[in-house]
Amino acid sequence: MTVAAPPRPEAPPPARSSVGRLVAARLLHWWRRLTAMRTAIVLLFLLALAAVPGSLLPQRSLSQNKVNAYLTDNPELAPVLDRLYLFDVFSSPWFAAIYLLLFVSLIGCVLPRGLEHARALRAAPPPAPRNLLRLPDSGQLPAPLPPGDALDVVEEELRVRRFRVVRREGELSAEKGYLKETGNVLFHLSLVALLLGLAGGKLWGYEGSILVTEGQGFCNSFQQYDTYSSGALVDSADLSPLCVDLQDFRAEYEPNLTASSFTARIRYGPPGKDGVPTTIGVNEPLRVDGDRVYVTGHGYSPMFSVQTPDGTRYDDLSVPFLPTNPGTMASEGALKLPDVGTASDDQLALEGLFAPTGVVRDKILDSIDPRPLSPQVAIFVYQGYLGLDSGIPQSVYSLDQSQIDRGRLTRVAAANLELGQSTTLPDGTTIAFTGYREFAALQLSHDPGQIWVLGAAVAMLLGLLGMLLLRRERVFARAEPGPTDGGSVLTVASLLRGSGENGPRFAALADDLRNAVEDRARTRTETGGPPA
Amino acid sequence: MTPNQSLAELSDQLFTIGVALYSLAVIAFCAQLAFGRRPALVGAGAPVGFVAEPERGRRWGVAAMVLTALGAVSQAGVLVTRGLAADRLPWGNMYEFATATVLVAVVAYLVLAVRSPGLRHIGVFVLAPVVLSLVLIGLFLYAEAGPLVAALRSYWLAIHVSTAILGFGIFFVSGIASVLYLVTTRHEDRVAAGEASESGILARLPAAAVLDRVAHRTAVFGFPVWTFAVIAGAIWAESAWGRFWGWDPKETWAFIAWVVYAAYLHARTTAGWRGRPAAWVNVTGLVVMIFNLLFVNMVSTGLHSYAGVG
Ligand code: HEM
C-alpha cells in the first residue's frame, strides 16, 4: 500500500497582509513535514546513529572508572567529547531531542489514523465502484442462477471467510481485516506507553549497591549504600523499610572452574524484626513489594589480627578485597587501621592481594583456583599518617597514594602469609592472617515503571503481529441478468491494502465462488427447484 | 559435569561434513546457473512462474537442493551432539550461537525454495556466504564443549537466545535478497540502456521485483521475532543483572538493529524510499546484526561477554 499521510485540507493561501495567517501557514507546513512518514524514517535513522557512540565510548552509566581512565588517557579529546555529552549519550539532550521529535511525529501521525479507523470500524463497507473490471484483481463469471440468488451464494461464501458484508441493490460490498489497522494503531501507541513507563521508572526509581560480608546486613537507606542513584522525584523518606542480613554465601564451581551457581542465604524484613529466611542467587532475586534484591557479585574478605608491642590485640579485622580476576578470584584491597597506633602519625595500614588458592612463583603470589583451597595473602604494611581526616574522600579499597608520595606513609614490611602465619614489623607489632569470610555484592532496585514497560511491550508485540500478519481486504460483487434465461453474470473484484500479492488469492476466491454457484445450481435442479 | 568427549568429537566431525556438503552444493548451484536458462517471468503481478529449464540444468538444481538439505541435517547434528555432550542447550558460546544462526538461514532458504521454485536460482548466493561464514566460525570462534556460566543457567536462555538466532537467520536471508535486488536492478537498468547483454549469470537471477518481495516478506517475519527476542532478553536481564535495560553494548546494538529494521519496513511503504533506498536500509540492518555478533562480543566488554573465545 502506498502510505501517504492521511488526506489533509489544503493550506490556506498565503493571506493578504495578515501576519497571523502567515505564521499559521508556516506552522501547519512544519507540522505536516514532521508527521510525514519520510521524516519518521529519517528520525529513526538518526536515533540508530545517535546510539552508536553510546556503545563505542565508555559511558558513565555503565562504568565511571572507564570514563575516568579515558579522560586521563585522552586529555585533549576527552573534554571536548564530554562537553558533547558523549559519555552520557543516553541521557543527553540531543538523544532526547531525537526520540521526542520521533514520538511527536508518531503521535501526530497515528492519532488521526486511529480516529479515522475508529470511524471506519462503525461504518459499513463503501459501495462498489461503478466499473469493477477496472480494479487490478477482478473477473466475471456466468452463473446459472438468478442475480439475487447468485449474490446470496457470494455473501455466504464471504461470511464463512469472516468478511463483513453489506448488500445493496444488485451488488454487495465486503471487508475484512480491520484488526490489521487496529494492530497498527495499538503498536504505535504502545511505543508511546513504553516511553512513558521508562520515564516514570527513571523519575520515581532508585538503586543502591553494597558489599555485605557474611554475618552482616544493611537497611534500605541512602546513607548505608556504597553507591546509589535515584530519580528526581524520589524522596529519601519514602524508601521502603526493608533490612537484609546475609547469613552465608556459597559459590559452586564445575570441574573446569566455571562458576555454576551463587547462592546467598538471607533474612529480610522491616527494621527491628527477626526477618524471613530465604535464598537468593543469580537469576533468582528477592522480590518484595516493588523492591528487588540481587546478588550481583561476590568475593573474599581476608581477616587479620594485630598485636602491638604493648600487648594489645585487635582480632577479626577484615575488609572486602575486590576480585581483579573473576576466574581465579585473585583479589586486591586495603585494610586501614587508624586506631591501632597511639598518635595520628602512627597509624597502620596494609594493602595487598588475597589468593583463595595461592601459589608463589618467583616470590609473586597468584591464585589458580577461585575456591578457597589454600588461602594466602601478599601484603605490604605501611605506617604513618593515612590522611583519613584530611577532608578528601578516599577509596576504601586502596591507600592514599599522595600520602605515600609525600613520605607521610611509609612501607615498613612486605610478606606472603599462609593461613595462620604472621609477620613482625620493625617496631615489634605482629600481623597475623587468621582467616577469611565471603562477601556478596547486593543491589536493591526499585522501579515502579517496569511493570508498565512490560505491559506496553506485550501490547506492542500483539499490535505488531496483528499489523504484519493480517490482511485487509475488500471484495465487491455485482450480479446482472445474464444472456441465458434465469441466469446471471457475476462481476467480482478484490482490493488488498498493504503489501503482498493478491493475484493467486483472488484466483482461488474466484474458483471457490464458481464452484459454490455451480453446486447451488445443481442442488436446485436435483431438489426440483425452479429450473436455472 | 564433564562434557562427553566422544560426542563432542562427533560434533566437530559433523561440522566438517556440513561444510563439505554445502561446498558441493555451491558447485552444483553454479553448474545449474551455467547450464540453466534465464527463468522467464509470466505476467507482472501474476504468481511467479518459470518456463521449464533444460533437463541438465534442472538435474544440477535438484542435486544442489539435496546437498543443501543434507548439509543442514549434518549441521543440525553439530548442535544436537554438542548439546548432548555438555548436557545443556547448544547455544552457550559464540561458536554455537553463530552455527545455529547459519543453520536458520539455510533452513529459511530451503523453505523459500520449496515454496517458490523460482528462488532456487539464488542458492549459490546464499550458500556461498554460508560456507564462508562457517569456515570463519570454525577458524576463529571455535570453543570446546563446556558447561555454562551461572548467569546463563535459566530457561530464558532457551527463549531469548533461540528467538535471537531465529530472527538473525531470517534477517540474513532477507539481507542477501536485498543485495541481489540491488545487483539485479542495476543490471536491468544497464540492459535497458543497452550497456549490458541479456545473457550471463546475472540474467539468470530471479527478477528484481521477486527479490524485493522476498526481502520484504522475510523481514516482516523476522521483525516480530527479533522484537520478541529483545523483550525476552530484557525480561531475563531484569532477573539476572538487576535491571531490564542498561544500554550494555549488546543491548545498544540490538536496539540499533531493531530501529534500522523498523526504518526498512517504513521505507518499503513510503514513496521516494521504495526500491533501492529501502534495500540499502535492509542491507544496513544486516551489517548491524553481523557487527553486533562479531565486534560487540569480541572487542568490547559488557555483561554479554560470554563469547568463550580466546
Ligand atoms: C518509534 C518509532 C516507530 C517504530 C519503531 C515504528 C514501527 C513500525 C513498523 C514495524 C511498522 C510495520 C511496517 C509494515 O507494515 O510492513 C510500522 C507501520 C507504520 N508506521 Fe510506524 N513506527 C514508528 C514511527 C512511526 C511514525 C513516526 C509514523 C508516522 C509518521 C509511523 C507510521 C506508520 C504507518 C502509517 C504504518 C503502516 C504501514 C502500512 O500500513 O503498511 N510510524 N511502523
PDB file of C-alpha atoms and ligand atoms in Angstrom, chain A residues 1 3 34-37 40 44 102-103 105-106 109-110 113 180 184 187-188 191 464 467-468 498, chain B residues 216 220 223 258 262 265-266 269, ligand 1:
ATOM      1  CA  MET A   1       0.000   0.000   0.000  1.00  0.00           C
ATOM      2  CA  VAL A   3       1.299   5.068   2.714  1.00  0.00           C
ATOM      3  CA  LEU A  34       7.189  16.468  10.924  1.00  0.00           C
ATOM      4  CA  THR A  35       4.348  13.999  10.736  1.00  0.00           C
ATOM      5  CA  ALA A  36       5.215  12.758   7.264  1.00  0.00           C
ATOM      6  CA  MET A  37       6.421   9.204   7.007  1.00  0.00           C
ATOM      7  CA  ALA A  40       9.828   9.337  10.561  1.00  0.00           C
ATOM      8  CA  LEU A  44      14.546   6.522  13.026  1.00  0.00           C
ATOM      9  CA  LEU A 102      10.154  10.949  16.748  1.00  0.00           C
ATOM     10  CA  PHE A 103       7.407  10.453  19.282  1.00  0.00           C
ATOM     11  CA  SER A 105       5.812  12.719  14.823  1.00  0.00           C
ATOM     12  CA  LEU A 106       4.419   9.340  15.756  1.00  0.00           C
ATOM     13  CA  CYS A 109       0.744  10.503  12.532  1.00  0.00           C
ATOM     14  CA  VAL A 110      -1.072   7.796  14.394  1.00  0.00           C
ATOM     15  CA  ARG A 113      -5.205   7.464  11.728  1.00  0.00           C
ATOM     16  CA  LYS A 180      -4.703  -5.075  10.902  1.00  0.00           C
ATOM     17  CA  ASN A 184      -1.009  -0.711  13.662  1.00  0.00           C
ATOM     18  CA  PHE A 187       1.610  -0.916  18.143  1.00  0.00           C
ATOM     19  CA  HIS A 188       2.443   2.734  17.693  1.00  0.00           C
ATOM     20  CA  LEU A 191       5.538   2.647  21.890  1.00  0.00           C
ATOM     21  CA  LEU A 464       2.873  -5.857  15.622  1.00  0.00           C
ATOM     22  CA  MET A 467      -0.362  -5.398  11.765  1.00  0.00           C
ATOM     23  CA  LEU A 468       2.098  -7.641   9.980  1.00  0.00           C
ATOM     24  CA  GLY A 498      -0.891  -3.315   2.394  1.00  0.00           C
TER      25      GLY A 498
ATOM     26  CA  HIS B 216      10.300  -7.734   2.481  1.00  0.00           C
ATOM     27  CA  VAL B 220       8.227  -8.890   8.004  1.00  0.00           C
ATOM     28  CA  PHE B 223      10.871  -8.299  12.778  1.00  0.00           C
ATOM     29  CA  TRP B 258      15.606  -3.014  15.677  1.00  0.00           C
ATOM     30  CA  ALA B 262      11.654  -0.545  11.592  1.00  0.00           C
ATOM     31  CA  LEU B 265       9.602  -1.560   6.942  1.00  0.00           C
ATOM     32  CA  HIS B 266       8.546   2.080   6.791  1.00  0.00           C
ATOM     33  CA  THR B 269       5.858   1.539   2.079  1.00  0.00           C
TER      34      THR B 269
HETATM   35  C1  HEM C   1       9.392   4.709  17.279  1.00  0.00           C
HETATM   36  C2  HEM C   1       9.205   4.776  16.007  1.00  0.00           C
HETATM   37  C3  HEM C   1       8.434   3.818  15.118  1.00  0.00           C
HETATM   38  C4  HEM C   1       8.560   2.474  15.006  1.00  0.00           C
HETATM   39  C5  HEM C   1       9.503   1.573  15.758  1.00  0.00           C
HETATM   40  C6  HEM C   1       7.620   2.040  14.012  1.00  0.00           C
HETATM   41  C7  HEM C   1       7.470   0.731  13.574  1.00  0.00           C
HETATM   42  C8  HEM C   1       6.600   0.328  12.563  1.00  0.00           C
HETATM   43  C9  HEM C   1       6.537  -0.973  11.980  1.00  0.00           C
HETATM   44  C10 HEM C   1       7.424  -2.146  12.363  1.00  0.00           C
HETATM   45  C11 HEM C   1       5.587  -0.964  11.013  1.00  0.00           C
HETATM   46  C12 HEM C   1       5.182  -2.144  10.137  1.00  0.00           C
HETATM   47  C13 HEM C   1       5.514  -1.899   8.694  1.00  0.00           C
HETATM   48  C14 HEM C   1       4.785  -2.841   7.748  1.00  0.00           C
HETATM   49  O1  HEM C   1       3.536  -2.882   7.772  1.00  0.00           O
HETATM   50  O2  HEM C   1       5.455  -3.504   6.983  1.00  0.00           O
HETATM   51  C15 HEM C   1       5.010   0.325  11.004  1.00  0.00           C
HETATM   52  C16 HEM C   1       3.991   0.720  10.161  1.00  0.00           C
HETATM   53  C17 HEM C   1       3.557   2.008  10.037  1.00  0.00           C
HETATM   54  N1  HEM C   1       4.067   3.113  10.699  1.00  0.00           N
HETATM   55 FE1  HEM C   1       5.445   3.126  12.127  1.00  0.00          FE
HETATM   56  N2  HEM C   1       6.929   3.129  13.560  1.00  0.00           N
HETATM   57  C18 HEM C   1       7.428   4.237  14.204  1.00  0.00           C
HETATM   58  C19 HEM C   1       7.065   5.535  13.998  1.00  0.00           C
HETATM   59  C20 HEM C   1       6.125   5.937  13.065  1.00  0.00           C
HETATM   60  C21 HEM C   1       5.836   7.284  12.766  1.00  0.00           C
HETATM   61  C22 HEM C   1       6.529   8.494  13.380  1.00  0.00           C
HETATM   62  C23 HEM C   1       4.870   7.261  11.820  1.00  0.00           C
HETATM   63  C24 HEM C   1       4.208   8.438  11.128  1.00  0.00           C
HETATM   64  C25 HEM C   1       4.844   9.384  10.542  1.00  0.00           C
HETATM   65  C26 HEM C   1       4.545   5.906  11.537  1.00  0.00           C
HETATM   66  C27 HEM C   1       3.588   5.486  10.646  1.00  0.00           C
HETATM   67  C28 HEM C   1       3.373   4.200  10.269  1.00  0.00           C
HETATM   68  C29 HEM C   1       2.372   3.787   9.318  1.00  0.00           C
HETATM   69  C30 HEM C   1       1.401   4.691   8.616  1.00  0.00           C
HETATM   70  C31 HEM C   1       2.487   2.395   9.189  1.00  0.00           C
HETATM   71  C32 HEM C   1       1.641   1.492   8.318  1.00  0.00           C
HETATM   72  C33 HEM C   1       2.337   0.998   7.119  1.00  0.00           C
HETATM   73  C34 HEM C   1       1.437   0.076   6.369  1.00  0.00           C
HETATM   74  O3  HEM C   1       0.238   0.086   6.601  1.00  0.00           O
HETATM   75  O4  HEM C   1       1.982  -0.659   5.551  1.00  0.00           O
HETATM   76  N3  HEM C   1       5.315   5.128  12.319  1.00  0.00           N
HETATM   77  N4  HEM C   1       5.635   1.122  11.958  1.00  0.00           N
END
